[in-house]
PDB file of C-alpha atoms in Angstrom:
ATOM      1  CA  UNK A  10     -84.034 -59.046  74.479  1.00 62.00           C
ATOM      2  CA  UNK A  11     -85.135 -62.512  75.653  1.00 62.00           C
ATOM      3  CA  UNK A  12     -87.925 -61.128  77.834  1.00 74.00           C
ATOM      4  CA  UNK A  13     -86.731 -62.877  80.989  1.00 79.00           C
ATOM      5  CA  UNK A  14     -86.386 -66.311  79.364  1.00 83.00           C
ATOM      6  CA  UNK A  15     -83.538 -68.315  80.884  1.00 85.00           C
ATOM      7  CA  UNK A  16     -81.471 -70.319  78.400  1.00 88.00           C
ATOM      8  CA  UNK A  17     -79.711 -73.501  79.443  1.00 90.00           C
ATOM      9  CA  UNK A  18     -77.684 -75.991  77.465  1.00 94.00           C
ATOM     10  CA  UNK A  19     -78.383 -79.642  78.212  1.00 93.00           C
ATOM     11  CA  UNK A  20     -77.206 -82.979  76.783  1.00 94.00           C
ATOM     12  CA  UNK A  21     -79.570 -85.008  74.613  1.00 93.00           C
ATOM     13  CA  UNK A  22     -80.344 -87.591  77.361  1.00 93.00           C
ATOM     14  CA  UNK A  23     -81.619 -84.727  79.576  1.00 94.00           C
ATOM     15  CA  UNK A  24     -83.811 -83.392  76.748  1.00 93.00           C
ATOM     16  CA  UNK A  25     -85.129 -86.915  76.148  1.00 92.00           C
ATOM     17  CA  UNK A  26     -85.996 -87.168  79.846  1.00 93.00           C
ATOM     18  CA  UNK A  27     -87.740 -83.772  79.896  1.00 90.00           C
ATOM     19  CA  UNK A  28     -89.895 -84.663  76.874  1.00 88.00           C
ATOM     20  CA  UNK A  29     -90.594 -88.292  77.819  1.00 88.00           C
ATOM     21  CA  UNK A  30     -88.831 -89.411  74.646  1.00 84.00           C
ATOM     22  CA  UNK A  31     -90.824 -87.222  72.213  1.00 83.00           C
ATOM     23  CA  UNK A  32     -89.167 -85.819  69.096  1.00 86.00           C
ATOM     24  CA  UNK A  33     -87.739 -82.562  70.477  1.00 88.00           C
ATOM     25  CA  UNK A  34     -85.233 -81.841  67.677  1.00 90.00           C
ATOM     26  CA  UNK A  35     -82.731 -80.571  70.210  1.00 92.00           C
ATOM     27  CA  UNK A  36     -84.876 -77.775  71.676  1.00 91.00           C
ATOM     28  CA  UNK A  37     -87.195 -77.815  74.694  1.00 90.00           C
ATOM     29  CA  UNK A  38     -89.243 -74.942  76.107  1.00 85.00           C
ATOM     30  CA  UNK A  39     -90.671 -75.234  79.606  1.00 83.00           C
ATOM     31  CA  UNK A  40     -93.821 -73.196  80.155  1.00 79.00           C
ATOM     32  CA  UNK A  41     -96.172 -72.826  83.134  1.00 82.00           C
ATOM     33  CA  UNK A  42     -99.362 -74.948  83.237  1.00 86.00           C
ATOM     34  CA  UNK A  43    -102.161 -73.816  80.919  1.00 91.00           C
ATOM     35  CA  UNK A  44    -104.588 -71.379  82.550  1.00 94.00           C
ATOM     36  CA  UNK A  45    -108.192 -72.204  81.706  1.00 97.00           C
ATOM     37  CA  UNK A  46    -110.801 -69.464  81.496  1.00 97.00           C
ATOM     38  CA  UNK A  47    -114.120 -69.559  83.371  1.00 97.00           C
ATOM     39  CA  UNK A  48    -117.154 -70.388  81.179  1.00 97.00           C
ATOM     40  CA  UNK A  49    -118.625 -66.923  81.876  1.00 97.00           C
ATOM     41  CA  UNK A  50    -115.416 -65.306  80.583  1.00 97.00           C
ATOM     42  CA  UNK A  51    -116.215 -66.433  77.026  1.00 97.00           C
ATOM     43  CA  UNK A  52    -119.571 -64.625  76.986  1.00 97.00           C
ATOM     44  CA  UNK A  53    -118.061 -61.577  78.670  1.00 96.00           C
ATOM     45  CA  UNK A  54    -115.270 -61.414  76.072  1.00 94.00           C
ATOM     46  CA  UNK A  55    -117.837 -61.376  73.255  1.00 96.00           C
ATOM     47  CA  UNK A  56    -119.839 -58.602  74.912  1.00 96.00           C
ATOM     48  CA  UNK A  57    -116.640 -56.591  75.497  1.00 95.00           C
ATOM     49  CA  UNK A  58    -116.105 -56.674  71.724  1.00 95.00           C
ATOM     50  CA  UNK A  59    -119.712 -55.681  71.073  1.00 96.00           C
ATOM     51  CA  UNK A  60    -120.395 -59.054  69.430  1.00 96.00           C
ATOM     52  CA  UNK A  61    -122.826 -61.916  69.959  1.00 97.00           C
ATOM     53  CA  UNK A  62    -121.087 -64.883  71.603  1.00 98.00           C
ATOM     54  CA  UNK A  63    -119.941 -67.685  69.304  1.00 98.00           C
ATOM     55  CA  UNK A  64    -118.658 -70.563  71.428  1.00 98.00           C
ATOM     56  CA  UNK A  65    -117.973 -74.257  70.839  1.00 98.00           C
ATOM     57  CA  UNK A  66    -118.536 -76.748  73.674  1.00 98.00           C
ATOM     58  CA  UNK A  67    -117.083 -80.264  73.466  1.00 98.00           C
ATOM     59  CA  UNK A  68    -118.997 -83.120  75.086  1.00 97.00           C
ATOM     60  CA  UNK A  69    -116.914 -86.256  75.610  1.00 92.00           C
ATOM     61  CA  UNK A  70    -114.223 -85.385  73.053  1.00 95.00           C
ATOM     62  CA  UNK A  71    -111.094 -87.084  74.418  1.00 93.00           C
ATOM     63  CA  UNK A  72    -108.512 -86.627  71.640  1.00 94.00           C
ATOM     64  CA  UNK A  73    -106.372 -83.510  72.320  1.00 95.00           C
ATOM     65  CA  UNK A  74    -105.809 -83.126  68.566  1.00 95.00           C
ATOM     66  CA  UNK A  75    -109.538 -82.653  68.084  1.00 95.00           C
ATOM     67  CA  UNK A  76    -109.540 -79.972  70.779  1.00 97.00           C
ATOM     68  CA  UNK A  77    -106.605 -78.251  69.073  1.00 97.00           C
ATOM     69  CA  UNK A  78    -108.371 -78.390  65.699  1.00 96.00           C
ATOM     70  CA  UNK A  79    -111.535 -76.883  67.209  1.00 97.00           C
ATOM     71  CA  UNK A  80    -109.526 -74.084  68.849  1.00 98.00           C
ATOM     72  CA  UNK A  81    -107.974 -73.352  65.453  1.00 97.00           C
ATOM     73  CA  UNK A  82    -111.396 -73.240  63.740  1.00 97.00           C
ATOM     74  CA  UNK A  83    -112.882 -71.029  66.470  1.00 97.00           C
ATOM     75  CA  UNK A  84    -110.013 -68.609  65.948  1.00 97.00           C
ATOM     76  CA  UNK A  85    -110.312 -68.726  62.139  1.00 97.00           C
ATOM     77  CA  UNK A  86    -114.058 -67.972  62.122  1.00 97.00           C
ATOM     78  CA  UNK A  87    -114.154 -65.261  64.781  1.00 96.00           C
ATOM     79  CA  UNK A  88    -115.412 -67.338  67.707  1.00 97.00           C
ATOM     80  CA  UNK A  89    -114.906 -66.383  71.340  1.00 98.00           C
ATOM     81  CA  UNK A  90    -113.660 -69.595  72.858  1.00 98.00           C
ATOM     82  CA  UNK A  91    -114.042 -73.302  73.553  1.00 98.00           C
ATOM     83  CA  UNK A  92    -115.686 -74.943  76.558  1.00 98.00           C
ATOM     84  CA  UNK A  93    -114.652 -78.387  77.799  1.00 97.00           C
ATOM     85  CA  UNK A  94    -115.725 -80.400  80.843  1.00 97.00           C
ATOM     86  CA  UNK A  95    -113.202 -81.141  83.580  1.00 94.00           C
ATOM     87  CA  UNK A  96    -113.615 -84.917  83.488  1.00 92.00           C
ATOM     88  CA  UNK A  97    -113.521 -87.480  80.662  1.00 88.00           C
ATOM     89  CA  UNK A  98    -112.430 -84.886  78.114  1.00 93.00           C
ATOM     90  CA  UNK A  99    -109.337 -83.656  76.330  1.00 94.00           C
ATOM     91  CA  UNK A 100    -107.456 -80.791  77.933  1.00 93.00           C
ATOM     92  CA  UNK A 101    -104.964 -78.277  76.615  1.00 94.00           C
ATOM     93  CA  UNK A 102    -101.978 -80.599  76.377  1.00 90.00           C
ATOM     94  CA  UNK A 103     -98.873 -80.074  74.260  1.00 83.00           C
ATOM     95  CA  UNK A 104    -100.587 -82.094  71.509  1.00 89.00           C
ATOM     96  CA  UNK A 105    -103.677 -79.864  71.569  1.00 94.00           C
ATOM     97  CA  UNK A 106    -101.511 -76.744  71.547  1.00 91.00           C
ATOM     98  CA  UNK A 107     -99.484 -78.023  68.581  1.00 91.00           C
ATOM     99  CA  UNK A 108    -102.621 -78.903  66.573  1.00 94.00           C
ATOM    100  CA  UNK A 109    -104.028 -75.432  67.245  1.00 95.00           C
ATOM    101  CA  UNK A 110    -101.078 -74.048  65.213  1.00 93.00           C
ATOM    102  CA  UNK A 111    -100.508 -71.242  67.710  1.00 90.00           C
ATOM    103  CA  UNK A 112    -104.128 -70.058  67.872  1.00 95.00           C
ATOM    104  CA  UNK A 113    -104.413 -71.373  71.473  1.00 94.00           C
ATOM    105  CA  UNK A 114    -102.362 -68.331  72.467  1.00 92.00           C
ATOM    106  CA  UNK A 115    -105.292 -66.020  71.607  1.00 94.00           C
ATOM    107  CA  UNK A 116    -108.378 -68.262  71.789  1.00 97.00           C
ATOM    108  CA  UNK A 117    -109.451 -69.051  75.357  1.00 97.00           C
ATOM    109  CA  UNK A 118    -110.423 -72.531  76.502  1.00 98.00           C
ATOM    110  CA  UNK A 119    -112.731 -72.661  79.528  1.00 98.00           C
ATOM    111  CA  UNK A 120    -113.262 -75.622  81.807  1.00 97.00           C
ATOM    112  CA  UNK A 121    -116.616 -76.470  83.389  1.00 97.00           C
ATOM    113  CA  UNK A 122    -117.032 -78.654  86.459  1.00 96.00           C
ATOM    114  CA  UNK A 123    -120.419 -79.663  85.036  1.00 97.00           C
ATOM    115  CA  UNK A 124    -121.004 -79.133  81.310  1.00 97.00           C
ATOM    116  CA  UNK A 125    -124.813 -79.342  81.538  1.00 97.00           C
ATOM    117  CA  UNK A 126    -124.948 -76.661  84.239  1.00 97.00           C
ATOM    118  CA  UNK A 127    -122.595 -74.423  82.235  1.00 98.00           C
ATOM    119  CA  UNK A 128    -124.852 -74.760  79.181  1.00 98.00           C
ATOM    120  CA  UNK A 129    -127.922 -73.966  81.279  1.00 98.00           C
ATOM    121  CA  UNK A 130    -126.153 -70.816  82.555  1.00 98.00           C
ATOM    122  CA  UNK A 131    -125.472 -69.827  78.932  1.00 98.00           C
ATOM    123  CA  UNK A 132    -129.163 -70.279  78.153  1.00 98.00           C
ATOM    124  CA  UNK A 133    -130.110 -67.996  81.044  1.00 97.00           C
ATOM    125  CA  UNK A 134    -127.696 -65.436  79.595  1.00 96.00           C
ATOM    126  CA  UNK A 135    -129.618 -65.530  76.299  1.00 97.00           C
ATOM    127  CA  UNK A 136    -127.271 -67.831  74.385  1.00 97.00           C
ATOM    128  CA  UNK A 137    -128.890 -70.459  72.121  1.00 97.00           C
ATOM    129  CA  UNK A 138    -127.504 -73.958  72.670  1.00 98.00           C
ATOM    130  CA  UNK A 139    -127.188 -75.835  69.367  1.00 97.00           C
ATOM    131  CA  UNK A 140    -126.224 -79.493  69.546  1.00 97.00           C
ATOM    132  CA  UNK A 141    -124.788 -81.382  66.583  1.00 96.00           C
ATOM    133  CA  UNK A 142    -126.418 -84.780  66.109  1.00 93.00           C
ATOM    134  CA  UNK A 143    -126.755 -87.141  63.161  1.00 88.00           C
ATOM    135  CA  UNK A 144    -130.483 -87.472  63.943  1.00 90.00           C
ATOM    136  CA  UNK A 145    -131.036 -83.777  64.680  1.00 92.00           C
ATOM    137  CA  UNK A 146    -134.488 -82.383  64.011  1.00 93.00           C
ATOM    138  CA  UNK A 147    -133.174 -79.413  61.996  1.00 94.00           C
ATOM    139  CA  UNK A 148    -130.757 -79.173  59.094  1.00 95.00           C
ATOM    140  CA  UNK A 149    -127.812 -76.803  59.469  1.00 95.00           C
ATOM    141  CA  UNK A 150    -128.914 -74.521  56.626  1.00 92.00           C
ATOM    142  CA  UNK A 151    -132.339 -74.032  58.201  1.00 93.00           C
ATOM    143  CA  UNK A 152    -131.113 -72.750  61.585  1.00 92.00           C
ATOM    144  CA  UNK A 153    -131.598 -68.979  61.362  1.00 90.00           C
ATOM    145  CA  UNK A 154    -130.288 -68.311  64.892  1.00 91.00           C
ATOM    146  CA  UNK A 155    -126.631 -68.925  64.009  1.00 94.00           C
ATOM    147  CA  UNK A 156    -126.207 -65.201  63.412  1.00 94.00           C
ATOM    148  CA  UNK A 157    -127.032 -64.481  67.089  1.00 96.00           C
ATOM    149  CA  UNK A 158    -125.567 -65.545  70.423  1.00 97.00           C
ATOM    150  CA  UNK A 159    -124.898 -69.275  70.132  1.00 98.00           C
ATOM    151  CA  UNK A 160    -122.932 -72.125  71.638  1.00 98.00           C
ATOM    152  CA  UNK A 161    -122.347 -75.089  69.325  1.00 98.00           C
ATOM    153  CA  UNK A 162    -122.102 -78.398  71.182  1.00 98.00           C
ATOM    154  CA  UNK A 163    -120.102 -81.176  69.544  1.00 97.00           C
ATOM    155  CA  UNK A 164    -120.231 -84.715  70.948  1.00 95.00           C
ATOM    156  CA  UNK A 165    -117.750 -87.561  70.731  1.00 88.00           C
ATOM    157  CA  UNK A 166    -117.378 -89.338  67.390  1.00 76.00           C
ATOM    158  CA  UNK A 167    -118.500 -92.680  68.778  1.00 78.00           C
ATOM    159  CA  UNK A 168    -121.355 -91.771  71.113  1.00 85.00           C
ATOM    160  CA  UNK A 169    -122.368 -88.286  70.002  1.00 90.00           C
ATOM    161  CA  UNK A 170    -123.974 -86.048  72.604  1.00 95.00           C
ATOM    162  CA  UNK A 171    -124.545 -87.469  76.072  1.00 94.00           C
ATOM    163  CA  UNK A 172    -128.196 -87.762  77.110  1.00 95.00           C
ATOM    164  CA  UNK A 173    -128.246 -84.855  79.588  1.00 96.00           C
ATOM    165  CA  UNK A 174    -126.362 -82.520  77.277  1.00 97.00           C
ATOM    166  CA  UNK A 175    -128.640 -83.464  74.350  1.00 95.00           C
ATOM    167  CA  UNK A 176    -131.704 -82.682  76.471  1.00 96.00           C
ATOM    168  CA  UNK A 177    -130.220 -79.307  77.443  1.00 97.00           C
ATOM    169  CA  UNK A 178    -129.816 -78.202  73.804  1.00 97.00           C
ATOM    170  CA  UNK A 179    -132.401 -75.766  72.448  1.00 97.00           C
ATOM    171  CA  UNK A 180    -132.150 -77.407  69.038  1.00 97.00           C
ATOM    172  CA  UNK A 181    -130.287 -80.432  67.687  1.00 97.00           C
ATOM    173  CA  UNK A 182    -128.876 -79.898  64.213  1.00 96.00           C
ATOM    174  CA  UNK A 183    -127.628 -82.309  61.573  1.00 94.00           C
ATOM    175  CA  UNK A 184    -125.094 -81.580  58.849  1.00 94.00           C
ATOM    176  CA  UNK A 185    -126.338 -82.914  55.485  1.00 91.00           C
ATOM    177  CA  UNK A 186    -123.845 -85.412  54.072  1.00 89.00           C
ATOM    178  CA  UNK A 187    -124.851 -86.516  50.563  1.00 86.00           C
ATOM    179  CA  UNK A 188    -121.742 -88.709  50.355  1.00 85.00           C
ATOM    180  CA  UNK A 189    -123.270 -91.114  52.849  1.00 75.00           C
ATOM    181  CA  UNK A 190    -120.739 -91.003  55.699  1.00 75.00           C
ATOM    182  CA  UNK A 191    -122.320 -91.797  59.046  1.00 73.00           C
ATOM    183  CA  UNK A 192    -120.454 -89.115  60.995  1.00 76.00           C
ATOM    184  CA  UNK A 193    -117.714 -86.513  60.839  1.00 86.00           C
ATOM    185  CA  UNK A 194    -114.585 -85.955  62.879  1.00 89.00           C
ATOM    186  CA  UNK A 195    -115.493 -83.610  65.780  1.00 91.00           C
ATOM    187  CA  UNK A 196    -113.048 -80.945  64.620  1.00 92.00           C
ATOM    188  CA  UNK A 197    -114.350 -81.040  61.044  1.00 94.00           C
ATOM    189  CA  UNK A 198    -118.010 -80.856  62.178  1.00 94.00           C
ATOM    190  CA  UNK A 199    -117.267 -77.850  64.391  1.00 96.00           C
ATOM    191  CA  UNK A 200    -115.455 -76.125  61.514  1.00 96.00           C
ATOM    192  CA  UNK A 201    -118.413 -76.560  59.154  1.00 96.00           C
ATOM    193  CA  UNK A 202    -120.879 -75.034  61.622  1.00 97.00           C
ATOM    194  CA  UNK A 203    -118.478 -72.216  62.541  1.00 97.00           C
ATOM    195  CA  UNK A 204    -118.084 -71.345  58.863  1.00 97.00           C
ATOM    196  CA  UNK A 205    -121.863 -71.214  58.430  1.00 96.00           C
ATOM    197  CA  UNK A 206    -122.200 -69.021  61.538  1.00 96.00           C
ATOM    198  CA  UNK A 207    -119.401 -66.681  60.351  1.00 95.00           C
ATOM    199  CA  UNK A 208    -120.975 -66.452  56.885  1.00 95.00           C
ATOM    200  CA  UNK A 209    -124.303 -65.348  58.349  1.00 94.00           C
ATOM    201  CA  UNK A 210    -122.662 -62.823  60.659  1.00 93.00           C
ATOM    202  CA  UNK A 211    -120.637 -61.110  57.910  1.00 87.00           C
TER     203      UNK A 211
END
């Protein structure tokens, strides 16, 4: 009935040690390390479903909670996965998994050795690379291509897109913010663009 899960009782000090003092509420589950997908797997998964790829790439986003929130939004709006670079970026930690509210179990996260090269490979595969930038030349509502194969690139909240990644984008898009805020949380920005893409695809 347990599917091969081994149960073991342990005293609280042992649970504290296993969780590095986090709030475990008396229950700990040990799981194998997260298995990242390959960047090409995300495009292949979309094609297997007969759909145009809808992917979010994160450039310099270091907070695992932002990664988890993006994974959750990708799942909610019918996306095919999230791409992160190997270095100087958040990975699928326990915090990211928790913020994803379980959607990380069905939404793949791929890791790229070099984000710029991975985006260039997507372009060769016919995927439009759309970068989010406060000074983007196009407004979100004017980008017709969101209903086709697209990867949405979200930069860090402080620095935005890195120079090389920004230059790799086919178009840089801004989200209109009449309230006057200078920028949005990376997870929130991704969710807005994913909603717009999902709306156009329905």
